[in-house]
XYZ file of C-alpha atoms in Angstrom:
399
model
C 15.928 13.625 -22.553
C 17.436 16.318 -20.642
C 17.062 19.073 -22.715
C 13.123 18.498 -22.520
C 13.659 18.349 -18.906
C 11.363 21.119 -17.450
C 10.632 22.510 -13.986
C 7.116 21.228 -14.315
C 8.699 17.327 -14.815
C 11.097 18.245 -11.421
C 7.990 19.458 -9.264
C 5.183 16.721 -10.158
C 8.357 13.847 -9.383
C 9.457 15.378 -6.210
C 5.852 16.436 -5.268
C 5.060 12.408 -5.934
C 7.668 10.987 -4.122
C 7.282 13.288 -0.689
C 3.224 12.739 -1.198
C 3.087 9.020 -0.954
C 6.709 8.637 0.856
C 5.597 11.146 3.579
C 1.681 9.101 4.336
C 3.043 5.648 4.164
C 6.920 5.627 5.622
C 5.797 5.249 9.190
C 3.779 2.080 8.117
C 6.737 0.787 6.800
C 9.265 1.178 9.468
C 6.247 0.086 12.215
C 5.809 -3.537 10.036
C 9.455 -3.479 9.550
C 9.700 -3.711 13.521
C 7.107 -5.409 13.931
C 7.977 -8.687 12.040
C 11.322 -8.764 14.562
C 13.668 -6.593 12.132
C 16.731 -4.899 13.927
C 17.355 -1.163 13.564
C 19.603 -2.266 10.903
C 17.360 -4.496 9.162
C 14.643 -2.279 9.006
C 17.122 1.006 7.509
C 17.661 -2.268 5.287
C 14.251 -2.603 4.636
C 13.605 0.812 3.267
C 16.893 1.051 1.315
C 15.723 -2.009 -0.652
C 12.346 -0.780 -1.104
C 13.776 2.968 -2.202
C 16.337 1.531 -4.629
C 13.728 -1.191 -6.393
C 10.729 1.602 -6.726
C 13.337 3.985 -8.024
C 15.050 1.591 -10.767
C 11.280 0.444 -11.805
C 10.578 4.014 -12.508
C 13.098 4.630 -14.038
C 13.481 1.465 -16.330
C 10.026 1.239 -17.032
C 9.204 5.099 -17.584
C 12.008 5.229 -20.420
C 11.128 1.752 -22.097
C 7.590 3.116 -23.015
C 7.786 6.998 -23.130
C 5.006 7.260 -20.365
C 4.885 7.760 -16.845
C 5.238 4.712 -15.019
C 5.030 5.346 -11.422
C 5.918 2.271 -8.835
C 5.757 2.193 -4.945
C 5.360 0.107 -2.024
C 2.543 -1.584 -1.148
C 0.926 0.864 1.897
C -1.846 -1.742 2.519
C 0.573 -4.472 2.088
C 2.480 -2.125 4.982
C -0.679 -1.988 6.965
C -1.223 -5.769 6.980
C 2.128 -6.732 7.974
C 1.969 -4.357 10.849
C -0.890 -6.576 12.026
C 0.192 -9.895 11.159
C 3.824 -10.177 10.704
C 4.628 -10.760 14.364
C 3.181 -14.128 14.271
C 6.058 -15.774 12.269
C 9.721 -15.473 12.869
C 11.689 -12.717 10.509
C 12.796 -15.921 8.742
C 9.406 -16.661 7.548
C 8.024 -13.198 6.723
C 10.974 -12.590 4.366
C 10.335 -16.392 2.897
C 6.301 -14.561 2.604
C 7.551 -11.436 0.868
C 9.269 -14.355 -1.816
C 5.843 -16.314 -2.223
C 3.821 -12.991 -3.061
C 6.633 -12.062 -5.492
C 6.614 -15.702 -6.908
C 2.545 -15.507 -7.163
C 2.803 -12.064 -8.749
C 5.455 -13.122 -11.156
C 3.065 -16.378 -11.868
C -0.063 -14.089 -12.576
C 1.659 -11.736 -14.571
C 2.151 -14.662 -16.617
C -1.330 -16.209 -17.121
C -4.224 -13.916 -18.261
C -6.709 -16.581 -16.439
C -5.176 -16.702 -13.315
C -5.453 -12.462 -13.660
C -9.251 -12.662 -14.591
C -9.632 -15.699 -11.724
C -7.318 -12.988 -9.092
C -9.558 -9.755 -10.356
C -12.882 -11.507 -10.457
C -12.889 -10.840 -6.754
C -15.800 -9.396 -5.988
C -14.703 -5.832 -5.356
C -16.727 -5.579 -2.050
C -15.253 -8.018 -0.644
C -11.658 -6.719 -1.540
C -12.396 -3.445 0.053
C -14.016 -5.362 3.371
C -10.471 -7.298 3.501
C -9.042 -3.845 3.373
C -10.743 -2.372 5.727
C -10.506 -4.983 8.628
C -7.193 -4.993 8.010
C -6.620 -0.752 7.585
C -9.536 -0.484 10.327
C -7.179 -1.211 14.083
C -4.452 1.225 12.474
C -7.317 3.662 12.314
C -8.325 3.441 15.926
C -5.173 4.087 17.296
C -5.503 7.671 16.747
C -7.293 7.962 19.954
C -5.603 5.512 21.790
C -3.351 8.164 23.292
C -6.251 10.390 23.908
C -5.874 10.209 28.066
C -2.435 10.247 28.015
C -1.637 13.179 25.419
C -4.684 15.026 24.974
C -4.003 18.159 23.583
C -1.415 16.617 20.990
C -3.761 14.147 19.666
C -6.407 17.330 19.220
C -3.761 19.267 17.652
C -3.134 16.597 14.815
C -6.798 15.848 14.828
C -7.638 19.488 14.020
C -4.840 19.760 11.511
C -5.868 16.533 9.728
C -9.180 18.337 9.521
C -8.397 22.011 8.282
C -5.530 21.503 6.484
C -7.211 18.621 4.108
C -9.708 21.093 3.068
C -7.316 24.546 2.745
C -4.354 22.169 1.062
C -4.694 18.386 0.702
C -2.007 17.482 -1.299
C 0.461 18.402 1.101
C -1.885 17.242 3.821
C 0.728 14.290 5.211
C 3.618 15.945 4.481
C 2.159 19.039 7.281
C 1.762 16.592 9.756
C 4.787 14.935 9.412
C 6.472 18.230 9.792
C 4.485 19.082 12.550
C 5.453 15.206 14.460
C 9.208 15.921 13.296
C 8.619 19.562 15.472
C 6.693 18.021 18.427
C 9.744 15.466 18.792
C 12.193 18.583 18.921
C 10.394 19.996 21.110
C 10.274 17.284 23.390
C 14.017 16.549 23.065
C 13.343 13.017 21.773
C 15.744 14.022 18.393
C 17.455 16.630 19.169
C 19.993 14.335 21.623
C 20.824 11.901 18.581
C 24.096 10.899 17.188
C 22.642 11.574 13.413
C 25.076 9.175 10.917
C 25.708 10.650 7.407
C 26.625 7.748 4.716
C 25.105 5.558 2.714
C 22.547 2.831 3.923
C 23.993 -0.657 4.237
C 21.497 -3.499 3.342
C 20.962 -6.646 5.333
C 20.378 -10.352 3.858
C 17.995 -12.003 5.734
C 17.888 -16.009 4.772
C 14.665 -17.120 4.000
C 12.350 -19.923 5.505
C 9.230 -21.221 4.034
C 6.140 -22.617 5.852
C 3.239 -23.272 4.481
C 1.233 -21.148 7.604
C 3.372 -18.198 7.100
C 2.714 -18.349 2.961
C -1.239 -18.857 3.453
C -0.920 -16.133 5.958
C 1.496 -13.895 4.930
C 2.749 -14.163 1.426
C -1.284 -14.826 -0.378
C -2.987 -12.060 1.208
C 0.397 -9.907 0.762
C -0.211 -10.641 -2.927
C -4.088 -10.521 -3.044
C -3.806 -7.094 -1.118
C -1.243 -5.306 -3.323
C -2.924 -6.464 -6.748
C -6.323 -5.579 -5.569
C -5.657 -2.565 -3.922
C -2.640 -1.353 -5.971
C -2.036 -2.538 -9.246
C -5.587 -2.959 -10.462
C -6.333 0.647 -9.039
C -2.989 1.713 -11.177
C -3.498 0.194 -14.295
C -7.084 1.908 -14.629
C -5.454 5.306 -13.437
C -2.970 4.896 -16.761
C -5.834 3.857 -18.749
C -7.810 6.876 -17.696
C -4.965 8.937 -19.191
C -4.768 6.791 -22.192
C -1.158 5.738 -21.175
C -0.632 2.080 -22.172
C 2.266 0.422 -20.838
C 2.769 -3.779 -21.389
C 1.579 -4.508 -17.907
C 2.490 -8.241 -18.443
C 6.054 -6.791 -19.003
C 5.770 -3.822 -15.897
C 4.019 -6.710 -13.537
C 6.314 -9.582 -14.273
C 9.722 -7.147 -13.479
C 8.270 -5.444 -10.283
C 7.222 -9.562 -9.177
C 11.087 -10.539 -10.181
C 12.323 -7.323 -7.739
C 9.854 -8.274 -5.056
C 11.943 -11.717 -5.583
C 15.488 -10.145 -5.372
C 15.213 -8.007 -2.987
C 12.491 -9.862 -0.193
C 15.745 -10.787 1.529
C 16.755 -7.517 1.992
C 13.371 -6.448 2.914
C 11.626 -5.402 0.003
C 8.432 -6.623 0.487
C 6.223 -5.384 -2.208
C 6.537 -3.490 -5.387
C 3.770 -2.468 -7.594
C 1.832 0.473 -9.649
C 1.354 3.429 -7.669
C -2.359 4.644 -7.347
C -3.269 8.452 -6.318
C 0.451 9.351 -6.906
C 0.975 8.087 -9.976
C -1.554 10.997 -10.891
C 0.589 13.502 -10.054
C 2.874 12.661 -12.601
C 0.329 12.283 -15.351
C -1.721 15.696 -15.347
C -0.956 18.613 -17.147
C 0.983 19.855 -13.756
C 3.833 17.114 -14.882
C 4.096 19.540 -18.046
C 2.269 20.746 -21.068
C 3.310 18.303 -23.496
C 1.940 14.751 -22.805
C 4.925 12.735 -24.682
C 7.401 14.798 -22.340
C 5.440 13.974 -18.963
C 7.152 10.198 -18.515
C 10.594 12.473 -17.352
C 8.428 13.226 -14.105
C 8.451 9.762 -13.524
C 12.020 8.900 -14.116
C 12.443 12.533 -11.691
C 10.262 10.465 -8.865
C 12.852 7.504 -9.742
C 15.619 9.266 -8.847
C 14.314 10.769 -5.622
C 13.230 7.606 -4.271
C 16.832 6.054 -4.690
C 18.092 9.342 -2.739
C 15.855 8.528 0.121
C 16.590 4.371 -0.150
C 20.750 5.654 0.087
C 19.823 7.837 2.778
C 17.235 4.890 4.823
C 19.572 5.685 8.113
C 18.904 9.035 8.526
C 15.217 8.290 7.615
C 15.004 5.506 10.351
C 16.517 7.384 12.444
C 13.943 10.174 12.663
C 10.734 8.304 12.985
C 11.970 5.898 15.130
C 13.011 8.341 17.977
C 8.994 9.719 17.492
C 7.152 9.000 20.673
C 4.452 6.349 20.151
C 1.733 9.114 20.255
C 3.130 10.546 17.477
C 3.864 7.171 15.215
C -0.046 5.994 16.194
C -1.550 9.366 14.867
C 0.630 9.658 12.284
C 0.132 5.891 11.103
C -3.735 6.385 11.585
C -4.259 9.690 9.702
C -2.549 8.740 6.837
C -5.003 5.403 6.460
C -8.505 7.520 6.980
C -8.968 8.389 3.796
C -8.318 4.625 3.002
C -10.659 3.489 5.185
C -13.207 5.862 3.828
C -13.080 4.689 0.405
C -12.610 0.663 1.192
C -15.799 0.966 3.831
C -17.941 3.049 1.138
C -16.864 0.169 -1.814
C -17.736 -2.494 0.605
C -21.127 -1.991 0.803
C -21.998 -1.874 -2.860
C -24.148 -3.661 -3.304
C -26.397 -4.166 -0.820
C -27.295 -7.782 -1.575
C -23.543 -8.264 -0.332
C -23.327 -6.471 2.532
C -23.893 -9.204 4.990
C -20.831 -11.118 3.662
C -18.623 -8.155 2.916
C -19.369 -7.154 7.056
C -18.180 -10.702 8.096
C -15.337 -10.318 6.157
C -14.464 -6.684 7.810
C -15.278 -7.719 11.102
C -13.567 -11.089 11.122
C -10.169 -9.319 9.483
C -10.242 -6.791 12.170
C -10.504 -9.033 15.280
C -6.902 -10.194 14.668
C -7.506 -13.664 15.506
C -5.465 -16.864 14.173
C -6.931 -20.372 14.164
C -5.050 -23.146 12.669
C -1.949 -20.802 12.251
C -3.640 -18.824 9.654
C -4.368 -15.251 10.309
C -7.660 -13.045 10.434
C -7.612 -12.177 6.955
C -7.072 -15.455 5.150
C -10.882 -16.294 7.394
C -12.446 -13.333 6.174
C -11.351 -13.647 3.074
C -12.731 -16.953 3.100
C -16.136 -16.503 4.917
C -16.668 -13.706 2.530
C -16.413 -15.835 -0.458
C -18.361 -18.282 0.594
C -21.091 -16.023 2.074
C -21.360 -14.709 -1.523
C -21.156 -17.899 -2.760
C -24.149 -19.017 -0.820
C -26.178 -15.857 -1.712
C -25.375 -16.347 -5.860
C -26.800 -19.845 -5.290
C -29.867 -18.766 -3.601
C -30.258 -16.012 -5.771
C -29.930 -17.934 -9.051
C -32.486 -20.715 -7.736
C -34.873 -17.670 -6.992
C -34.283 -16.836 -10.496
C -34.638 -19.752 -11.650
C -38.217 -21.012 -9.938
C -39.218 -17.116 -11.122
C -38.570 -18.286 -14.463
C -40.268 -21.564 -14.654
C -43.520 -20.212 -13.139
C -43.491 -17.369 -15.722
C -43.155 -20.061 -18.032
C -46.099 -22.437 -16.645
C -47.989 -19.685 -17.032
């Protein structure tokens, strides 16, 4: 293995790992927070999540020769940022156990897949936009207040992703890191070397906080992560067991919930990087890119303290546009999908619209309703539709 190591496997891993770890880390830390964890719960947090996506890659990348690329959930992120503060820490860890147990349990059952991707793909992306869509808007929430910082990110977010777009997140994170130097808001720090110490939380279970936390955890990461992953393999003709990949990554989501891992699953647009002729010229070499990204990401789950640390100390203008940036292009694509088709669009906009408001009724959260109403709007509309069909048919027939 390491004599067909090459500088080409090095560069796509690394360039991976700081793509997606560099647009999604704030997300993390902010739901970590959010859902009550203490500043060393949530360095927990992001060494268990550092330490499972690197052993998956790892494992998984030299069991089939290909390269299998894991990460957290960032929509999974997203919607705990929204909805985790509802339910004690107790309870959202006892939510990160139910998604792992469902994932484990679909893994397992090829109908229960087919029931989990039938999903109507609009109304996925409307669930993922409600919930994606208040991060969003925070990018000009600090607009009176900090004017001329929010324009400069604004205006980097919009040269930069045209002159160099793969580096895009990993610019403006630089350029937050810089504006908090400048301000003095890191510089004043007692920085701590060592190794990150995790934190068991106990679990709780309710049945609120595993309707509204731990299903649409699940739904969210399968829909928007794993489904999106295993056709990015297929498009390179790589062909992993996914029962096998699916079932582990649901068994570490189970292990390490406690400590704060709170999703694990196929990585998406990163997973790319390592699967391209850029992660080396021959294909049956290109899985050491992965096992490269593997390694990094335990680095970076060792050293969690140094990384909570830094984005912690950010001033909340900086967290909000950084947070917000890195979901646009998100956004984008989950607002364009939910549209298609138009004979859908009036339940896949009640679905967006009722997931953004943030409300909770019957202690179950805004996107377990739009969820709902969604489905049933299109529910309602197949019924009609087929009926319409069906009278169409019978007149033809009379005729």
């Amino acid at each position: 293995m390491f004599k067909s190591l090459s500088v080409s496997h090095i560069a796509a891993g690394l360039t991976a790992v700081v793509v997606g770890y560099s647009s999604a880390v704030v997300l993390v830390i902010e739901a970590a927070r959010a859902a009550g964890a203490s500043p060393g719960m949530v360095v927990s947090w992001l060494f268990a999540l550092g330490i499972g996506m690197g052993l998956s890659c790892i494992v998984f990348s030299l069991r089939y020769k290909i390269p299998v690329v894991t990460a957290w959930s960032t929509p999974g992120a997203a919607f705990l940022l929204s909805a985790a503060a509802a339910f004690p820490l107790s309870e959202v860890i006892g939510a990160f156990i139910v998604a792992g147990l469902c994932a484990l349990a679909c893994a397992q059952s090829r109908a229960l897949t087919r029931l989990i991707t039938d999903i109507p793909t609009n109304i996925a992306s409307a669930l993922l936009a409600g919930i994606v869509l208040p991060i969003c808007l925070n990018i000009f929430v600090d607009v009176t207040e900090a004017p001329l910082v929010t324009a400069i990110f604004v205006a980097t977010y919009i040269i930069a992703g045209h002159i160099i777009p793969r580096y895009l997140m990993l610019l403006l994170l630089v350029l937050g890191v810089g504006y908090s130097i400048w301000l003095g808001d890191l510089t004043e720090l007692n920085w701590q070397a060592g190794i990150a110490t995790p934190v068991w939380v106990s679990p709780d279970f309710s049945v609120a906080s595993a309707i509204s936390l731990g299903l649409p955890l699940f739904l969210i990461t399968m829909l928007s992560q794993n489904v999106p992953g295993m056709a990015i393999l297929k498009s390179y003709d790589f062909k992993p067991d996914h029962k096998t990949v699916l079932s582990g990554l649901g068994a570490l989501q189970i292990m390490l919930g406690p400590l704060g891992g709170f999703a694990f699953n196929y990585a998406a647009i990163t997973a790319a990087i390592c699967m391209g002729e850029d992660a080396g010229h021959k294909r049956e070499h290109r899985y050491l890119a992965a096992v490269v990204a593997g390694g990094a990401y335990i680095g970076l789950g060792l050293a969690a303290g140094f990384v909570v640390t830094l984005f912690t100390h950010m001033p909340d203008v900086v967290i909000h546009l950084l947070a917000g940036l890195a979901l646009l292009g998100t956004l984008q694509s989950a607002l364009f999908n939910s549209m298609m088709p138009e004979r859908y669009r009036k339940a896949a906009l009640m679905t967006l619209v009722c997931t953004a408001s943030g409300m909770t009724l019957f202690k179950l959260g805004a996107p377990v309703w739009g969820l709902g109403l969604g489905l049933l709007m299109i529910t309602l509309e197949r019924t009609r539709y087929k009926k319409i069909a069906s009278a169409a048919n019978t007149q033809v027939n009379n005729q």
